PDB file of N, CA and C in Angstrom:
ATOM      1  N   MET Q   1      -4.340  -7.105   7.978  1.00 71.00           N
ATOM      2  CA  MET Q   1      -5.254  -7.233   6.624  1.00 71.00           C
ATOM      3  C   MET Q   1      -6.368  -7.093   7.035  1.00 71.00           C
ATOM      4  N   ALA Q   2      -7.135  -7.032   8.184  1.00 74.00           N
ATOM      5  CA  ALA Q   2      -8.846  -6.217   8.268  1.00 74.00           C
ATOM      6  C   ALA Q   2      -8.226  -5.018   8.165  1.00 74.00           C
ATOM      7  N   THR Q   3      -7.392  -3.994   8.379  1.00 81.00           N
ATOM      8  CA  THR Q   3      -7.286  -2.659   8.163  1.00 81.00           C
ATOM      9  C   THR Q   3      -7.584  -2.379   6.722  1.00 81.00           C
ATOM     10  N   LEU Q   4      -6.453  -3.164   5.787  1.00 83.00           N
ATOM     11  CA  LEU Q   4      -6.987  -3.250   4.730  1.00 83.00           C
ATOM     12  C   LEU Q   4      -8.354  -2.623   4.087  1.00 83.00           C
ATOM     13  N   LEU Q   5      -8.760  -4.461   4.372  1.00 82.00           N
ATOM     14  CA  LEU Q   5     -10.339  -4.783   4.044  1.00 82.00           C
ATOM     15  C   LEU Q   5     -11.409  -3.688   4.509  1.00 82.00           C
ATOM     16  N   TRP Q   6     -11.195  -2.892   6.036  1.00 86.00           N
ATOM     17  CA  TRP Q   6     -11.672  -1.851   6.465  1.00 86.00           C
ATOM     18  C   TRP Q   6     -11.645  -0.724   5.599  1.00 86.00           C
ATOM     19  N   LEU Q   7     -10.559  -0.148   5.276  1.00 87.00           N
ATOM     20  CA  LEU Q   7     -10.057   0.627   4.112  1.00 87.00           C
ATOM     21  C   LEU Q   7     -10.844   0.780   2.789  1.00 87.00           C
ATOM     22  N   ILE Q   8     -10.981  -0.740   2.179  1.00 87.00           N
ATOM     23  CA  ILE Q   8     -11.526  -0.868   1.190  1.00 87.00           C
ATOM     24  C   ILE Q   8     -13.146  -0.436   1.228  1.00 87.00           C
ATOM     25  N   ALA Q   9     -13.372  -1.297   2.287  1.00 88.00           N
ATOM     26  CA  ALA Q   9     -14.884  -1.225   2.674  1.00 88.00           C
ATOM     27  C   ALA Q   9     -15.499   0.124   2.501  1.00 88.00           C
ATOM     28  N   VAL Q  10     -14.720   1.151   3.451  1.00 90.00           N
ATOM     29  CA  VAL Q  10     -15.226   2.588   3.327  1.00 90.00           C
ATOM     30  C   VAL Q  10     -15.108   3.085   1.931  1.00 90.00           C
ATOM     31  N   VAL Q  11     -13.912   3.016   1.256  1.00 92.00           N
ATOM     32  CA  VAL Q  11     -13.992   3.864   0.047  1.00 92.00           C
ATOM     33  C   VAL Q  11     -14.902   3.113  -0.928  1.00 92.00           C
ATOM     34  N   LEU Q  12     -15.780   2.074  -0.707  1.00 92.00           N
ATOM     35  CA  LEU Q  12     -16.670   1.543  -1.580  1.00 92.00           C
ATOM     36  C   LEU Q  12     -18.022   2.116  -1.432  1.00 92.00           C
ATOM     37  N   VAL Q  13     -18.140   2.183  -0.096  1.00 91.00           N
ATOM     38  CA  VAL Q  13     -19.090   2.785   0.774  1.00 91.00           C
ATOM     39  C   VAL Q  13     -19.621   4.318   0.365  1.00 91.00           C
ATOM     40  N   ILE Q  14     -18.392   4.705   0.301  1.00 93.00           N
ATOM     41  CA  ILE Q  14     -18.658   6.395   0.381  1.00 93.00           C
ATOM     42  C   ILE Q  14     -18.519   6.591  -1.242  1.00 93.00           C
ATOM     43  N   SER Q  15     -17.849   6.166  -2.077  1.00 95.00           N
ATOM     44  CA  SER Q  15     -18.172   6.130  -3.504  1.00 95.00           C
ATOM     45  C   SER Q  15     -19.155   5.415  -3.812  1.00 95.00           C
ATOM     46  N   GLY Q  16     -20.040   4.835  -3.231  1.00 94.00           N
ATOM     47  CA  GLY Q  16     -21.198   4.292  -3.602  1.00 94.00           C
ATOM     48  C   GLY Q  16     -22.164   5.313  -3.471  1.00 94.00           C
ATOM     49  N   ILE Q  17     -22.413   6.450  -2.214  1.00 93.00           N
ATOM     50  CA  ILE Q  17     -23.111   7.047  -1.801  1.00 93.00           C
ATOM     51  C   ILE Q  17     -22.909   8.632  -2.821  1.00 93.00           C
ATOM     52  N   TYR Q  18     -21.542   8.847  -3.275  1.00 94.00           N
ATOM     53  CA  TYR Q  18     -21.261   9.357  -4.168  1.00 94.00           C
ATOM     54  C   TYR Q  18     -22.000   9.255  -5.128  1.00 94.00           C
ATOM     55  N   VAL Q  19     -22.120   8.164  -5.590  1.00 93.00           N
ATOM     56  CA  VAL Q  19     -22.490   7.876  -7.337  1.00 93.00           C
ATOM     57  C   VAL Q  19     -23.867   7.783  -7.026  1.00 93.00           C
ATOM     58  N   ILE Q  20     -24.666   7.628  -5.881  1.00 91.00           N
ATOM     59  CA  ILE Q  20     -26.372   8.195  -5.602  1.00 91.00           C
ATOM     60  C   ILE Q  20     -26.322   9.252  -5.266  1.00 91.00           C
ATOM     61  N   LEU Q  21     -25.919  10.303  -5.010  1.00 94.00           N
ATOM     62  CA  LEU Q  21     -26.069  11.642  -4.643  1.00 94.00           C
ATOM     63  C   LEU Q  21     -25.533  12.666  -5.910  1.00 94.00           C
ATOM     64  N   ALA Q  22     -24.595  12.436  -6.707  1.00 94.00           N
ATOM     65  CA  ALA Q  22     -23.731  13.110  -7.562  1.00 94.00           C
ATOM     66  C   ALA Q  22     -24.398  12.572  -8.470  1.00 94.00           C
ATOM     67  N   ARG Q  23     -24.183  11.227  -9.382  1.00 88.00           N
ATOM     68  CA  ARG Q  23     -24.526  11.163 -10.405  1.00 88.00           C
ATOM     69  C   ARG Q  23     -26.043  10.602 -11.124  1.00 88.00           C
ATOM     70  N   ARG Q  24     -26.842  10.434  -9.364  1.00 89.00           N
ATOM     71  CA  ARG Q  24     -27.715  10.175  -9.473  1.00 89.00           C
ATOM     72  C   ARG Q  24     -27.906   8.852 -10.384  1.00 89.00           C
ATOM     73  N   ASP Q  25     -27.280   7.836  -9.988  1.00 89.00           N
ATOM     74  CA  ASP Q  25     -27.393   6.500 -10.746  1.00 89.00           C
ATOM     75  C   ASP Q  25     -27.118   5.663  -9.467  1.00 89.00           C
ATOM     76  N   ILE Q  26     -28.520   5.301  -9.061  1.00 92.00           N
ATOM     77  CA  ILE Q  26     -28.968   4.627  -7.812  1.00 92.00           C
ATOM     78  C   ILE Q  26     -28.420   3.145  -7.833  1.00 92.00           C
ATOM     79  N   LEU Q  27     -28.670   2.670  -9.097  1.00 94.00           N
ATOM     80  CA  LEU Q  27     -28.359   1.072  -8.926  1.00 94.00           C
ATOM     81  C   LEU Q  27     -26.922   0.742  -9.073  1.00 94.00           C
ATOM     82  N   TRP Q  28     -26.354   1.811  -9.431  1.00 94.00           N
ATOM     83  CA  TRP Q  28     -24.013   1.365  -9.290  1.00 94.00           C
ATOM     84  C   TRP Q  28     -24.070   1.580  -7.641  1.00 94.00           C
ATOM     85  N   GLY Q  29     -24.955   3.040  -7.315  1.00 92.00           N
ATOM     86  CA  GLY Q  29     -24.443   3.245  -5.983  1.00 92.00           C
ATOM     87  C   GLY Q  29     -24.961   2.116  -4.897  1.00 92.00           C
ATOM     88  N   ILE Q  30     -26.192   1.148  -5.091  1.00 93.00           N
ATOM     89  CA  ILE Q  30     -26.373   0.351  -4.310  1.00 93.00           C
ATOM     90  C   ILE Q  30     -25.539  -1.061  -4.259  1.00 93.00           C
ATOM     91  N   VAL Q  31     -25.001  -1.197  -5.556  1.00 93.00           N
ATOM     92  CA  VAL Q  31     -23.944  -2.171  -5.517  1.00 93.00           C
ATOM     93  C   VAL Q  31     -23.163  -2.265  -5.269  1.00 93.00           C
ATOM     94  N   LEU Q  32     -22.208  -0.774  -5.452  1.00 93.00           N
ATOM     95  CA  LEU Q  32     -20.908  -0.271  -4.474  1.00 93.00           C
ATOM     96  C   LEU Q  32     -21.161  -0.551  -3.001  1.00 93.00           C
ATOM     97  N   ILE Q  33     -22.098  -0.265  -2.260  1.00 91.00           N
ATOM     98  CA  ILE Q  33     -22.415  -0.193  -0.578  1.00 91.00           C
ATOM     99  C   ILE Q  33     -22.950  -1.647  -0.813  1.00 91.00           C
ATOM    100  N   VAL Q  34     -23.255  -2.366  -1.535  1.00 90.00           N
ATOM    101  CA  VAL Q  34     -23.492  -4.322  -1.029  1.00 90.00           C
ATOM    102  C   VAL Q  34     -21.666  -4.560  -1.051  1.00 90.00           C
ATOM    103  N   ILE Q  35     -21.450  -4.364  -2.033  1.00 89.00           N
ATOM    104  CA  ILE Q  35     -20.213  -5.080  -1.961  1.00 89.00           C
ATOM    105  C   ILE Q  35     -19.302  -4.300  -1.018  1.00 89.00           C
ATOM    106  N   GLY Q  36     -19.505  -3.018  -0.861  1.00 89.00           N
ATOM    107  CA  GLY Q  36     -18.415  -2.257   0.429  1.00 89.00           C
ATOM    108  C   GLY Q  36     -19.052  -3.179   1.628  1.00 89.00           C
ATOM    109  N   PHE Q  37     -20.155  -3.334   1.913  1.00 85.00           N
ATOM    110  CA  PHE Q  37     -20.708  -4.282   3.292  1.00 85.00           C
ATOM    111  C   PHE Q  37     -20.284  -5.390   2.802  1.00 85.00           C
ATOM    112  N   LEU Q  38     -19.540  -6.191   1.585  1.00 84.00           N
ATOM    113  CA  LEU Q  38     -19.507  -7.863   1.480  1.00 84.00           C
ATOM    114  C   LEU Q  38     -17.507  -7.965   2.119  1.00 84.00           C
ATOM    115  N   VAL Q  39     -16.829  -7.124   1.408  1.00 83.00           N
ATOM    116  CA  VAL Q  39     -15.590  -7.229   1.461  1.00 83.00           C
ATOM    117  C   VAL Q  39     -15.254  -6.684   2.888  1.00 83.00           C
ATOM    118  N   GLY Q  40     -16.060  -5.964   3.679  1.00 75.00           N
ATOM    119  CA  GLY Q  40     -15.403  -5.410   5.249  1.00 75.00           C
ATOM    120  C   GLY Q  40     -15.474  -6.071   6.195  1.00 75.00           C
ATOM    121  N   PRO Q  41     -13.883  -6.642   7.096  1.00 68.00           N
ATOM    122  CA  PRO Q  41     -13.925  -7.075   7.805  1.00 68.00           C
ATOM    123  C   PRO Q  41     -15.061  -7.327   9.097  1.00 68.00           C
ATOM    124  N   GLY Q  42     -15.972  -6.527   9.358  1.00 65.00           N
ATOM    125  CA  GLY Q  42     -17.079  -6.995  10.059  1.00 65.00           C
ATOM    126  C   GLY Q  42     -18.248  -7.361   9.940  1.00 65.00           C
ATOM    127  N   GLY Q  43     -18.996  -7.787  10.438  1.00 58.00           N
ATOM    128  CA  GLY Q  43     -20.534  -8.571   9.747  1.00 58.00           C
ATOM    129  C   GLY Q  43     -20.368  -9.502   8.836  1.00 58.00           C
ATOM    130  N   VAL Q  44     -20.502  -9.725   7.880  1.00 61.00           N
ATOM    131  CA  VAL Q  44     -20.461 -10.604   6.910  1.00 61.00           C
ATOM    132  C   VAL Q  44     -19.486 -10.007   5.938  1.00 61.00           C
ATOM    133  N   SER Q  45     -18.794 -11.113   5.570  1.00 59.00           N
ATOM    134  CA  SER Q  45     -17.251 -11.098   4.884  1.00 59.00           C
ATOM    135  C   SER Q  45     -17.198 -11.719   3.662  1.00 59.00           C
ATOM    136  N   ILE Q  46     -16.751 -11.658   2.705  1.00 60.00           N
ATOM    137  CA  ILE Q  46     -16.588 -12.920   1.750  1.00 60.00           C
ATOM    138  C   ILE Q  46     -15.632 -13.444   2.094  1.00 60.00           C
ATOM    139  N   PHE Q  47     -14.309 -12.787   2.422  1.00 60.00           N
ATOM    140  CA  PHE Q  47     -13.223 -13.633   2.948  1.00 60.00           C
ATOM    141  C   PHE Q  47     -12.889 -14.171   4.248  1.00 60.00           C
ATOM    142  N   HIS Q  48     -13.945 -14.305   4.748  1.00 60.00           N
ATOM    143  CA  HIS Q  48     -14.120 -15.399   5.902  1.00 60.00           C
ATOM    144  C   HIS Q  48     -15.522 -15.849   5.838  1.00 60.00           C
ATOM    145  N   PRO Q  49     -15.026 -17.153   6.143  1.00 57.00           N
ATOM    146  CA  PRO Q  49     -16.061 -18.573   6.013  1.00 57.00           C
ATOM    147  C   PRO Q  49     -17.330 -18.251   7.482  1.00 57.00           C
TER     148      PRO Q  49
END
């Protein structure tokens, strides 16, 4: 489960960086990066109390 969460978090963060750099949409990029950090298994996670 931790590996799956890690992969989802990586995809979200990379897509957030892509949105910021390629599409110049800073708000959506920041939202995707923050969601990636919240889903990730390390640090803060919405799935662990």
